[in-house]
XYZ file of C-alpha atoms in Angstrom:
439
model
C 0.000 0.000 0.000
C 1.507 3.363 -1.005
C 2.097 6.195 1.430
C -0.382 8.376 -0.424
C -3.105 5.753 -0.209
C -2.512 5.286 3.514
C -2.489 9.053 3.960
C -5.904 9.307 2.292
C -7.252 6.634 4.648
C -5.713 8.475 7.586
C -7.422 11.738 6.657
C -10.765 9.965 6.320
C -10.345 8.454 9.793
C -9.556 11.845 11.297
C -12.562 13.417 9.625
C -14.761 10.662 11.038
C -13.224 11.168 14.493
C -14.224 14.822 14.380
C -17.701 14.274 12.975
C -20.719 13.689 15.173
C -21.726 10.064 14.733
C -25.126 9.357 16.310
C -25.603 6.450 18.646
C -27.751 3.534 17.579
C -31.221 4.913 17.171
C -33.351 1.934 18.172
C -33.949 0.783 21.717
C -34.018 -2.876 20.700
C -30.503 -2.764 19.250
C -29.014 -2.034 22.696
C -27.140 -4.701 24.686
C -29.423 -6.844 26.806
C -28.233 -5.323 30.086
C -28.853 -1.783 28.818
C -32.234 -2.717 27.366
C -33.367 -4.306 30.630
C -32.236 -1.317 32.667
C -33.918 1.270 30.434
C -37.184 -0.649 30.241
C -37.247 -1.186 34.007
C -36.836 2.528 34.701
C -39.494 3.431 32.128
C -41.989 0.846 33.420
C -41.553 2.042 37.006
C -42.009 5.656 35.828
C -45.181 4.670 33.961
C -46.486 2.961 37.096
C -45.792 6.102 39.134
C -47.651 8.213 36.572
C -50.606 5.846 36.711
C -50.950 6.253 40.481
C -50.789 10.065 40.564
C -53.994 11.096 38.845
C -56.335 10.671 41.788
C -54.017 11.918 44.530
C -54.641 15.668 44.394
C -57.448 17.744 42.889
C -56.401 20.116 40.096
C -57.533 23.741 40.424
C -57.789 26.620 37.963
C -54.663 28.205 39.474
C -52.747 24.982 38.892
C -53.539 25.096 35.170
C -52.347 28.702 34.960
C -49.087 27.831 36.709
C -48.613 24.900 34.366
C -49.036 27.154 31.330
C -46.543 29.681 32.746
C -43.943 26.978 33.388
C -44.446 25.305 29.997
C -44.207 28.692 28.284
C -41.109 29.717 30.217
C -39.410 26.385 29.464
C -40.247 26.685 25.750
C -38.921 30.244 25.475
C -35.785 29.287 27.394
C -35.105 26.313 25.127
C -35.681 28.258 21.917
C -33.313 31.012 23.031
C -30.565 28.520 23.917
C -31.296 25.883 21.255
C -28.124 26.297 19.195
C -25.934 26.157 22.282
C -27.642 23.021 23.560
C -27.278 21.238 20.219
C -23.524 21.723 20.362
C -23.267 20.868 24.055
C -25.048 17.566 23.521
C -22.402 16.528 21.027
C -19.666 17.017 23.619
C -21.595 15.236 26.364
C -21.542 11.747 24.837
C -20.538 9.255 27.516
C -20.914 11.636 30.465
C -23.991 13.097 32.196
C -25.470 15.891 30.094
C -26.627 18.715 32.353
C -28.830 21.646 31.491
C -31.034 24.246 33.136
C -34.375 22.554 32.453
C -34.485 21.754 36.154
C -35.392 25.380 36.779
C -38.817 24.665 35.283
C -39.378 21.011 36.128
C -38.364 21.375 39.791
C -40.627 24.417 40.130
C -43.403 22.187 38.812
C -42.595 19.498 41.369
C -42.843 22.085 44.169
C -46.087 23.702 43.023
C -48.138 21.481 40.757
C -50.293 18.464 41.493
C -48.464 15.286 40.372
C -50.430 14.830 37.101
C -49.588 18.360 35.950
C -45.957 18.003 37.064
C -45.751 14.930 34.803
C -47.316 16.890 31.935
C -44.711 19.631 32.430
C -41.806 17.154 32.356
C -43.103 15.324 29.279
C -43.879 18.510 27.352
C -40.441 19.930 28.149
C -38.646 16.851 26.842
C -40.860 16.407 23.787
C -40.149 20.018 22.849
C -36.438 19.510 23.512
C -36.278 16.414 21.325
C -38.143 18.052 18.474
C -36.012 21.187 18.490
C -32.578 19.939 19.592
C -32.918 16.375 18.322
C -29.382 15.204 18.911
C -30.161 11.905 20.638
C -32.141 8.793 19.734
C -35.798 9.024 20.836
C -35.410 6.260 23.402
C -32.839 8.347 25.267
C -35.241 11.245 25.610
C -37.918 8.841 26.850
C -35.483 7.440 29.402
C -34.400 10.909 30.564
C -38.009 12.019 30.975
C -38.681 8.824 32.926
C -35.801 9.531 35.309
C -37.200 13.004 35.940
C -40.663 11.611 36.611
C -39.118 9.354 39.251
C -36.963 12.206 40.559
C -40.037 14.419 40.792
C -41.915 11.658 42.619
C -39.071 11.427 45.139
C -39.171 15.181 45.667
C -42.951 15.096 46.097
C -42.744 12.301 48.677
C -40.220 14.335 50.679
C -42.411 17.444 50.587
C -45.511 15.516 51.626
C -43.628 13.774 54.442
C -42.196 16.981 55.925
C -45.526 18.789 56.120
C -48.544 16.606 55.301
C -51.503 18.516 53.910
C -49.456 21.359 52.406
C -48.306 19.622 49.227
C -48.573 20.727 46.409
C -46.619 23.656 47.734
C -44.376 23.856 50.747
C -44.595 25.394 54.230
C -43.403 28.920 54.933
C -40.538 29.957 57.162
C -37.449 27.885 58.064
C -39.394 24.644 57.690
C -40.134 25.606 54.093
C -36.415 26.089 53.416
C -35.710 22.646 54.845
C -38.523 21.124 52.777
C -37.339 22.698 49.508
C -33.707 21.743 50.146
C -34.626 18.155 51.011
C -36.909 17.849 47.983
C -34.170 19.256 45.742
C -31.633 16.793 47.134
C -33.995 13.858 46.553
C -34.813 15.104 43.036
C -31.116 15.455 42.164
C -30.023 12.165 43.723
C -32.594 9.951 42.005
C -32.002 11.500 38.594
C -28.215 11.434 39.003
C -28.060 7.779 40.061
C -30.388 6.586 37.298
C -28.541 8.465 34.553
C -25.106 7.390 35.846
C -26.282 3.777 35.864
C -27.327 3.992 32.222
C -23.974 5.538 31.248
C -21.991 2.829 33.038
C -23.964 0.036 31.351
C -23.802 1.680 27.911
C -20.042 2.385 28.091
C -18.490 -0.608 29.884
C -14.994 0.137 28.554
C -15.003 3.806 29.599
C -13.580 4.933 32.940
C -16.242 4.766 35.652
C -15.541 8.366 36.641
C -17.016 9.466 33.292
C -20.456 8.471 34.559
C -20.034 10.745 37.572
C -19.490 13.804 35.394
C -17.707 16.956 36.461
C -18.135 18.906 39.667
C -18.761 22.065 37.654
C -21.695 20.346 35.958
C -23.242 19.420 39.290
C -22.910 23.025 40.417
C -24.931 23.994 37.334
C -27.572 21.441 38.346
C -27.645 22.855 41.881
C -28.042 26.345 40.440
C -30.929 25.239 38.226
C -32.726 23.716 41.219
C -32.192 26.924 43.193
C -33.676 28.887 40.311
C -36.567 26.428 40.276
C -37.259 27.177 43.932
C -37.116 30.912 43.181
C -39.513 30.439 40.265
C -41.949 28.573 42.492
C -41.787 31.297 45.150
C -42.472 34.011 42.564
C -45.397 32.081 41.097
C -46.938 31.903 44.565
C -46.432 35.559 45.433
C -45.733 37.720 42.341
C -46.383 35.620 39.202
C -45.655 38.431 36.751
C -42.033 38.673 37.974
C -41.317 35.256 36.442
C -40.765 37.149 33.165
C -37.917 39.080 34.811
C -36.442 35.824 36.107
C -36.633 34.365 32.599
C -34.603 37.268 31.206
C -32.065 36.728 33.989
C -31.686 33.024 33.309
C -31.256 33.587 29.579
C -28.368 35.939 30.282
C -26.800 33.527 32.769
C -27.251 30.619 30.382
C -25.325 32.321 27.639
C -22.647 33.681 29.982
C -22.017 30.404 31.830
C -22.746 27.694 29.312
C -21.301 29.404 26.250
C -17.992 29.827 28.062
C -18.152 26.219 29.219
C -18.948 25.014 25.716
C -16.193 27.087 24.151
C -13.660 25.514 26.499
C -15.027 22.013 25.887
C -15.217 22.492 22.118
C -11.470 23.202 22.026
C -10.344 20.364 24.274
C -9.862 16.664 23.722
C -11.772 15.015 26.590
C -9.303 12.138 27.105
C -6.060 14.096 27.276
C -6.949 17.735 27.917
C -4.960 18.732 24.827
C -6.320 20.847 21.999
C -8.664 18.798 19.843
C -8.139 18.419 16.095
C -10.478 21.239 15.080
C -8.969 23.764 17.489
C -5.390 22.737 16.646
C -6.041 23.304 12.937
C -7.709 26.652 13.677
C -4.652 27.891 15.602
C -2.313 26.403 13.003
C -4.025 28.451 10.285
C -3.612 31.643 12.308
C 0.032 30.966 13.139
C 0.843 30.051 9.546
C -0.730 33.282 8.308
C 1.447 35.177 10.787
C 4.561 33.274 9.677
C 3.823 34.150 6.050
C 3.243 37.791 6.904
C 6.459 38.188 8.923
C 8.530 35.680 6.947
C 9.309 33.774 10.160
C 9.877 30.005 10.474
C 7.243 27.591 11.760
C 7.620 23.959 12.766
C 5.073 21.143 12.731
C 5.511 17.713 14.341
C 3.234 14.761 13.703
C 3.617 12.176 16.469
C 2.186 8.663 16.263
C 2.582 6.099 19.051
C 4.059 2.820 17.850
C 1.999 -0.371 18.111
C -0.370 1.351 20.539
C -3.117 -1.144 19.747
C -0.992 -3.685 21.610
C -1.322 -1.609 24.790
C -5.114 -1.610 24.506
C -5.236 -5.312 23.625
C -2.817 -6.328 26.398
C -3.893 -4.114 29.281
C -7.378 -2.890 28.300
C -8.812 0.414 27.100
C -8.717 2.014 30.552
C -4.962 1.411 30.619
C -4.753 2.787 27.081
C -6.481 5.989 28.179
C -4.080 6.321 31.112
C -1.131 5.842 28.764
C -2.479 8.484 26.374
C -2.805 10.909 29.278
C 0.758 10.192 30.355
C 2.103 10.765 26.842
C 0.076 13.981 26.567
C 1.698 15.206 29.784
C 5.168 14.443 28.426
C 4.447 16.315 25.184
C 3.209 19.373 27.083
C 6.244 19.334 29.357
C 8.744 19.231 26.505
C 7.474 22.256 24.548
C 7.277 25.968 25.273
C 4.236 27.764 26.642
C 3.442 29.320 23.270
C 3.647 25.985 21.401
C 0.411 24.075 20.836
C -0.012 20.344 21.381
C -3.136 18.694 19.977
C -4.591 15.215 19.675
C -5.718 14.438 16.150
C -7.472 11.212 17.082
C -6.565 7.745 18.324
C -2.861 7.733 19.246
C -1.958 10.583 16.876
C -0.735 13.981 18.076
C 0.338 17.202 16.386
C 2.616 19.907 17.761
C 2.827 23.444 16.421
C 6.096 25.294 17.010
C 5.824 28.984 16.061
C 9.024 30.885 15.218
C 11.127 27.712 15.282
C 13.816 26.938 12.734
C 14.195 23.604 10.972
C 17.165 22.649 13.161
C 15.399 23.541 16.413
C 12.224 21.758 15.292
C 14.213 18.572 14.656
C 15.944 18.871 18.047
C 12.583 19.282 19.777
C 11.274 16.197 17.985
C 14.268 14.141 19.105
C 13.849 15.268 22.728
C 10.190 14.243 22.586
C 11.049 10.858 21.073
C 13.551 10.129 23.839
C 11.188 11.338 26.535
C 8.345 9.095 25.341
C 10.690 6.108 24.982
C 11.845 6.611 28.580
C 8.274 6.865 29.876
C 7.345 4.324 32.521
C 3.815 4.447 33.895
C 1.637 2.305 36.101
C -1.657 1.498 34.383
C -4.846 -0.007 35.742
C -5.777 -3.471 34.478
C -8.328 -6.078 35.431
C -5.688 -7.868 37.489
C -4.393 -4.745 39.208
C -1.718 -2.086 38.572
C 0.862 -3.005 35.930
C 4.036 -1.204 34.860
C 3.998 -0.180 31.198
C 7.361 0.953 29.808
C 7.221 -0.134 26.158
C 5.689 2.950 24.547
C 7.616 4.583 21.719
C 6.677 7.036 18.988
C 7.464 7.895 15.387
C 7.702 11.597 14.564
C 7.484 13.438 11.264
C 9.047 16.921 11.096
C 8.188 19.705 8.666
C 9.069 23.403 8.718
C 7.973 26.502 6.882
C 9.186 27.550 4.380
C 11.574 24.627 3.717
C 8.992 21.819 3.620
C 6.038 23.692 2.145
C 4.688 27.110 1.305
C 1.126 26.458 2.462
C -0.284 24.922 5.619
C -1.670 21.949 3.670
C 1.758 21.279 2.158
C 3.366 21.546 5.577
C 0.943 19.083 7.135
C 1.278 16.716 4.190
C 5.059 16.822 4.531
C 4.934 16.121 8.284
C 2.455 13.291 7.762
C 4.535 11.658 5.022
C 7.690 12.003 7.120
C 5.967 10.398 10.093
C 4.824 7.478 7.931
C 8.358 7.092 6.633
C 9.590 6.933 10.235
C 7.161 4.094 10.901
C 8.057 2.278 7.667
C 11.776 2.427 8.420
C 11.730 0.936 11.883
C 9.639 3.153 14.217
C 10.865 4.962 17.354
C 12.619 7.528 15.224
C 12.401 11.058 13.872
C 12.268 11.774 10.139
C 12.408 15.300 8.717
C 10.658 16.167 5.479
C 13.195 17.100 2.768
C 13.552 20.717 1.733
C 11.383 21.827 -1.174
C 8.954 19.056 -0.385
C 9.993 16.070 -2.541
C 8.104 12.898 -1.715
C 9.870 10.507 0.615
C 10.577 7.046 -0.819
C 8.201 4.227 0.009
C 9.729 1.626 2.265
């Protein structure tokens, strides 16, 4: 197979790594353990819904509050729809958090159970129709977890002050009731969603299912806003419009910043992801052209890395990738950019670096990776892994190419030549960009 043919395959794989590939869209195609878990949660939620309709009488005021909450949730979603579409892409394999709890938890506090269920279902039907980034069965499951979470919150409220629910007592007891209901609501939803993630991603680190602390702070904030919404609906309903404007501003300020950071970062290594690395590379190359200054590019590929995954497991492979990423970051300057292109492939951008210095940096990195010794987690316990090496292709502007595409092509071809001629070595692209011979 020629280098050019392999390079074309490589580019296709990278493009697929960057693209959003939807999960399997049918419930019945899931593994048996996942299918059983999802159906169990949904059946229990359906049973809970079936027992709520005769518990509490529905009044005219309840219907008005329902309409306000449904309307507020719809306006909120429409205003933040584009952000949420992008955030859902980055949340595959970890809990996806949002601010819908502001509306659904307010419904749990104020509405009779049947109307609280209507609010939850309408919110998630609207979300699926407008955001539509997940298979339908996932939205059904998520709505089911919130029905059960809402039921837990309702039980807590009714137990603290019987006869007051829907609603909650005033004074310090009311604060305790709202806090306890919020904790029950959060806990049930969190545990059910984490369980589904663990079953659906058995090879992923278990900590992925727990999510990030910052995400849970967002959830806590949404529940606090839900309590504020409920209080306003009881006392000054018209001020909910002011609260809606406030939450829209907070949503964009908090979640846009969070998304921007996530959209630039590879989740496994914390390095720049492929899209962000290429964006910065384009800017730096334009600056190098404008000032006629040198620019170095390194393409780094770990040798026989599949053997690490096959021998020790994918968790160990992820730990090894993280260790290599740390070594790459430590060996370059603060203004250099290290990115993960996908799999075990990395790219390093070296602004204002000559061909000689770029080659020296590549050799230091090669030696550092070859000397790496890490303890990885396996099914049989910690194991020392000290067999990782890398092949590095070096290209510099203007010697190796006069455009960014030429520079990347030269680095890629040089890296492949390093692999074809024995691995664990550095190969520099020839000046003026002639094609390297096929091994």
